[in-house]
Short mmCIF file of C-alpha atoms in Angstrom, two decimals:
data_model
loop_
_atom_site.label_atom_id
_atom_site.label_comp_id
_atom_site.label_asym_id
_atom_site.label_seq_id
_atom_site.Cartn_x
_atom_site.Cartn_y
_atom_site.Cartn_z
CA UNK Z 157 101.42 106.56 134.96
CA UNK Z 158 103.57 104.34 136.83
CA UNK Z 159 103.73 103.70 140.71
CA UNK Z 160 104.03 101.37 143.48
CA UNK Z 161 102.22 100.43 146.62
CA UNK Z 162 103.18 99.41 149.79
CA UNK Z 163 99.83 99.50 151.99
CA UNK Z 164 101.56 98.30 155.15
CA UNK Z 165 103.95 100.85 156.93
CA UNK Z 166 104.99 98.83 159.60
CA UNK Z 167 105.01 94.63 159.52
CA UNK Z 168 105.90 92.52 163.10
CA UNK Z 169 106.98 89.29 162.93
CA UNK Z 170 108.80 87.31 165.50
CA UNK Z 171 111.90 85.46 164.90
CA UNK Z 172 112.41 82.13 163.12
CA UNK Z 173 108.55 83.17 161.28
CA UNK Z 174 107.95 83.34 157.73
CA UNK Z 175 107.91 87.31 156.47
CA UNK Z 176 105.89 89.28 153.81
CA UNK Z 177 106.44 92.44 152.78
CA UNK Z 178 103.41 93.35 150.82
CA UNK Z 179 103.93 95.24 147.17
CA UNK Z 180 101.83 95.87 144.36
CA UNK Z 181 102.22 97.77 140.95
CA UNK Z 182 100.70 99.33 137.93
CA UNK Z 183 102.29 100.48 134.83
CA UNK Z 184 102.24 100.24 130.90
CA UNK Z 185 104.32 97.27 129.53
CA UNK Z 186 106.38 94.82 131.29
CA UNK Z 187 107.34 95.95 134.63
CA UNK Z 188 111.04 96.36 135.92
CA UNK Z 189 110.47 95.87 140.19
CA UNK Z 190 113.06 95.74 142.52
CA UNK Z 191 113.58 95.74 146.10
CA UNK Z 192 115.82 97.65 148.37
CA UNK Z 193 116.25 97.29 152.06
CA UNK Z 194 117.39 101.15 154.04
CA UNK Z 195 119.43 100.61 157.33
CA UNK Z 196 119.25 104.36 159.43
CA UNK Z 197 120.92 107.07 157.80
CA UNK Z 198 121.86 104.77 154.98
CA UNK Z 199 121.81 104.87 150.93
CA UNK Z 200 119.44 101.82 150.21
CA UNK Z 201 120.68 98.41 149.39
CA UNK Z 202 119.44 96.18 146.47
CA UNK Z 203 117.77 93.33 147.15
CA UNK Z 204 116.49 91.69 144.06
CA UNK Z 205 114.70 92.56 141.07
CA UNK Z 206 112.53 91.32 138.49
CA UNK Z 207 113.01 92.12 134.68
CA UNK Z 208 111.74 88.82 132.70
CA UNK Z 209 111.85 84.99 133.11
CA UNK Z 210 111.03 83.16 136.55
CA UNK Z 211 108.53 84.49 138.74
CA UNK Z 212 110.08 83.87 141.89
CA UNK Z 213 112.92 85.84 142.05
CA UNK Z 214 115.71 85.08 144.95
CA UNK Z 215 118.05 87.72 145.92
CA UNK Z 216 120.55 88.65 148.98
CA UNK Z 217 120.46 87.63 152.62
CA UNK Z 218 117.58 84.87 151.79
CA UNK Z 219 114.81 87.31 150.56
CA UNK Z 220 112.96 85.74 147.28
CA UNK Z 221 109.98 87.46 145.75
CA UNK Z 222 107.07 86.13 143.80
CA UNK Z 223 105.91 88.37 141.11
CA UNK Z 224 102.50 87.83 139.92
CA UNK Z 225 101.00 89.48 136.58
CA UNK Z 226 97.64 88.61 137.36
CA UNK Z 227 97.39 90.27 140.78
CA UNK Z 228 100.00 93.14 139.74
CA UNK Z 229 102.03 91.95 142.97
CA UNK Z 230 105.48 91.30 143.61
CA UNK Z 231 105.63 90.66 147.18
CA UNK Z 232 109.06 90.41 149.43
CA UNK Z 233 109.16 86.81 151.29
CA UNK Z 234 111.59 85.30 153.81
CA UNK Z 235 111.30 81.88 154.90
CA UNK Z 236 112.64 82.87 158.51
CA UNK Z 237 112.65 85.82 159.42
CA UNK Z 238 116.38 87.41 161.59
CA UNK Z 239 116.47 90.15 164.13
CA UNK Z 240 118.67 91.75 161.48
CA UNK Z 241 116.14 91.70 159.10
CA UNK Z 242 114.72 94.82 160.85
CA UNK Z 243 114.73 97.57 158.76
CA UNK Z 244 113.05 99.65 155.83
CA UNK Z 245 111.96 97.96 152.67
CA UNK Z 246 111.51 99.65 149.38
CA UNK Z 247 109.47 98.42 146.16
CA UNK Z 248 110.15 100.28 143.23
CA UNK Z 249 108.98 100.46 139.41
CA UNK Z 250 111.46 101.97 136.79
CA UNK Z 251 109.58 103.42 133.86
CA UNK Z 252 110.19 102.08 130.75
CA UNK Z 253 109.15 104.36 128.64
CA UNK Z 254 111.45 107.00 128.25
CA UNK Z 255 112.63 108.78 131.72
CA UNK Z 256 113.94 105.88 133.54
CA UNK Z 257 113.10 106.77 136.22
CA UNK Z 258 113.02 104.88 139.58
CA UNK Z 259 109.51 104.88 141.43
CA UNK Z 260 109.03 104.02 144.82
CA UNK Z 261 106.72 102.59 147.27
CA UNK Z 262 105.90 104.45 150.59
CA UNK Z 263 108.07 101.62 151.98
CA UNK Z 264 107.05 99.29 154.95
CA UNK Z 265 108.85 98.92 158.25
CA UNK Z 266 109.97 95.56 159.39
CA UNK Z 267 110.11 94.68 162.60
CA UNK Z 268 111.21 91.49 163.69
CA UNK Z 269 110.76 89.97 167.59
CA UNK Z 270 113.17 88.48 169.11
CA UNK I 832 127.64 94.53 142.84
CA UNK I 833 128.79 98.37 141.33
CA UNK I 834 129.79 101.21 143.93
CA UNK I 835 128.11 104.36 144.01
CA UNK I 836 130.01 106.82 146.19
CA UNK I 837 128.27 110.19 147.82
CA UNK I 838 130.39 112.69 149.75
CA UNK I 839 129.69 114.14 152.17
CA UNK I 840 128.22 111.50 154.51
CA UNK I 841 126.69 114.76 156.51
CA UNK I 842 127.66 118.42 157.09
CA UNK I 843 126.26 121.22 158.69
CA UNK I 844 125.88 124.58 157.39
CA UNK I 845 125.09 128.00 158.00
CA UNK I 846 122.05 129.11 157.19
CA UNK I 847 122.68 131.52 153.84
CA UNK I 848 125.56 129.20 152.61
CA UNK I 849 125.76 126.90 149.81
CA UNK I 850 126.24 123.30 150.20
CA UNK I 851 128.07 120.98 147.50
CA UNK I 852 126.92 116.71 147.46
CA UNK I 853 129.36 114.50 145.24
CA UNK I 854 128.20 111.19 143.29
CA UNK I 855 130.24 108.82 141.96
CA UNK I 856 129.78 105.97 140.47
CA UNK I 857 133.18 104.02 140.67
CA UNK I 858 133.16 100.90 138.65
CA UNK I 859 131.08 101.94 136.01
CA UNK I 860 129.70 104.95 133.98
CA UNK I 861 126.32 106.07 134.31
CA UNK I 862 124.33 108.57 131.83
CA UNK I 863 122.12 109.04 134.31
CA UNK I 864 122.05 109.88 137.39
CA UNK I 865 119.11 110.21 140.45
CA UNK I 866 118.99 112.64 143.34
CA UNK I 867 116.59 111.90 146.27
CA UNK I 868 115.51 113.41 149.34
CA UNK I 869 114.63 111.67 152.17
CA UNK I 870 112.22 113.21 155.07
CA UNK I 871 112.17 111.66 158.54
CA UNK I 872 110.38 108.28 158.23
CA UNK I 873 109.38 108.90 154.48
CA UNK I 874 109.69 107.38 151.17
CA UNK I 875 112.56 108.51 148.60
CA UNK I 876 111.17 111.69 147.07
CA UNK I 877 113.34 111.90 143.41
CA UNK I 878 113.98 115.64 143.15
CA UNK I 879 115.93 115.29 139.64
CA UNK I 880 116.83 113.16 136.86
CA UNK I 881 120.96 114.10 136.36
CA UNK I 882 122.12 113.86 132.53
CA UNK I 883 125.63 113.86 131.69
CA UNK I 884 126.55 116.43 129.32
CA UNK I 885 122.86 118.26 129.55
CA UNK I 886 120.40 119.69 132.01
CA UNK I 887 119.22 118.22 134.69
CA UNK I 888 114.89 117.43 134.41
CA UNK I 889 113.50 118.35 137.47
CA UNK I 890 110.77 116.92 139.29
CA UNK I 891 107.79 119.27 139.53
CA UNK I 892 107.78 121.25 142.73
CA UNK I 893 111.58 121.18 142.94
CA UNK I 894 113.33 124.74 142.61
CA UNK I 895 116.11 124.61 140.07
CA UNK I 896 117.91 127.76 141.07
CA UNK I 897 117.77 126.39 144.73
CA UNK I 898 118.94 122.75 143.72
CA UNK I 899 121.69 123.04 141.45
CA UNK I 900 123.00 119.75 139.70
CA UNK I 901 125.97 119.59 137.44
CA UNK I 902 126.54 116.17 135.63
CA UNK I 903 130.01 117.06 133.81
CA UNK I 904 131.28 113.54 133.56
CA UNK I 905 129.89 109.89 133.29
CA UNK I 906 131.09 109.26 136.93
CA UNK I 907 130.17 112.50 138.56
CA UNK I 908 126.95 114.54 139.35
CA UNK I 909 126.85 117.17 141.53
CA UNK I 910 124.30 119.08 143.32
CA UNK I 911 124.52 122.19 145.07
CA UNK I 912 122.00 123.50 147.52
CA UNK I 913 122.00 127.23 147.55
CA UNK I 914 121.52 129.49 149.63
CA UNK I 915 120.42 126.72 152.59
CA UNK I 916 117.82 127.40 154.67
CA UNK I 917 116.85 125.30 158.00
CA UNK I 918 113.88 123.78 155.99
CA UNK I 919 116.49 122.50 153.13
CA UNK I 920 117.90 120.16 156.02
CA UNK I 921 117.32 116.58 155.12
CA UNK I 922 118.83 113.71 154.02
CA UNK I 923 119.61 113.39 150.19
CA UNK I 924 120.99 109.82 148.03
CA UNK I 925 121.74 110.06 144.84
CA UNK I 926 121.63 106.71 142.92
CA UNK I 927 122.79 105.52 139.15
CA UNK I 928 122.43 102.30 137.20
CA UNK I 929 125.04 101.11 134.76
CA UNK I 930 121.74 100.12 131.79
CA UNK I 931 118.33 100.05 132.32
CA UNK I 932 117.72 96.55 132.69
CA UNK I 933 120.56 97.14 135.65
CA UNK I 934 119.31 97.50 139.23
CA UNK I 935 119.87 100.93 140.43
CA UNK I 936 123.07 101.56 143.32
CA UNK I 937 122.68 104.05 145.83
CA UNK I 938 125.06 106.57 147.29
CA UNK I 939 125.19 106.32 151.65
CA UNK I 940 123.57 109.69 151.96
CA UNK I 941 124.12 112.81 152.93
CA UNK I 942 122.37 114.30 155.83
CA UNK I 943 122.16 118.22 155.69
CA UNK I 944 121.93 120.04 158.86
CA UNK I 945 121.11 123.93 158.34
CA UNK I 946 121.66 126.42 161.54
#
């Protein structure tokens, strides 16, 4: 079975810091993982994603990720870290192998210090 | 990036009435869609996988007859709480993805209040 973990619910970093959002995996095959940022009583916004090719993935509003097949991680960096920033981060697997399914993390709070 | 629309943003409902959520996706067509539901502070839990032109697949633990969904086109899927109850209020997000090596676009939500 697929699935995602997140093992930090909340992260605090103060402005102008470098971020990490923590993420790791397991599934059968190549993965598909994506990230998706939730605002309060918001739908979730993509972020990036990683199907094939590079492992460091950039995406919107400065996030990059690093995916990494030998520690089944794919962790969500910022090089400076905005008071905007603060919000709820997603990692998610979609299974390949026949449902298509998205599967998310328990999804880690971000708190940034201004 | 594509637009996934979800209507109503919230309502509240009487407790004993049914409650119809709309997704669309608007710039593209999706097969399949997703339905969520959100609890306070808590991860997306996917209720059901939305198939245009067939059943829905339900996630185990998820009442069908409670949690209708209706996927009649490949730009709309439905779903239908019946029958709400206070303990069906939450917040619900469907999502859909144009291909599977697509990222998938979510709906804004619906929050369900039931008095």
């Amino acid at each position: 079975a697929q699935s995602v973990a997140q093992p930090e619910d909340q992260v605090n970093v103060a402005e102008g810091n470098p971020l990490t959002v923590k993420c790791t995996y397991s599934v059968s095959g190549n993965p598909y993982l994506f990230w998706y940022v939730q605002y309060p009583n918001r739908g979730l916004q993509f972020l990036l994603k990683y199907i094939t090719g590079d492992n460091l993935v950039k995406g919107s509003y400065g996030f990059e990720a690093e995916f990494n097949k030998s520690q089944t991680s794919f962790h969500l960096k910022k090089p400076s870290a905005l008071v905007s920033d603060s919000a709820l981060y997603f990692c998610a697997v979609r299974d390949t192998s026949g449902t298509y399914k998205y599967i998310f993390g328990t999804g880690t709070r971000l708190k940034v210090l201004a | 990036g594509a637009v996934v629309s979800q209507h109503p943003s919230w309502v509240i409902c009487k407790s004993g009435t049914s409650v119809k959520i709309e997704c669309r996706s608007l710039d593209f067509q999706a097969t399949t869609m997703f339905w969520y539901r959100q609890f306070p502070k808590q991860s997306l839990m996917l209720m059901a996988t939305s198939n245009e032109g067939s059943k829905a697949t339900y996630e185990q633990g998820v009442e069908k007859d409670k949690f209708l969904i209706n996927h009649a086109s490949l730009t709309l899927s439905t779903l239908t709480v019946t029958s709400a109850h206070p303990e069906d209020s939450s917040f619900y997000i469907c999502s859909a993805s144009p291909s599977l090596n697509a990222e998938a676009f979510f709906g804004q939500g619906t929050r369900l209040t039931v008095v």
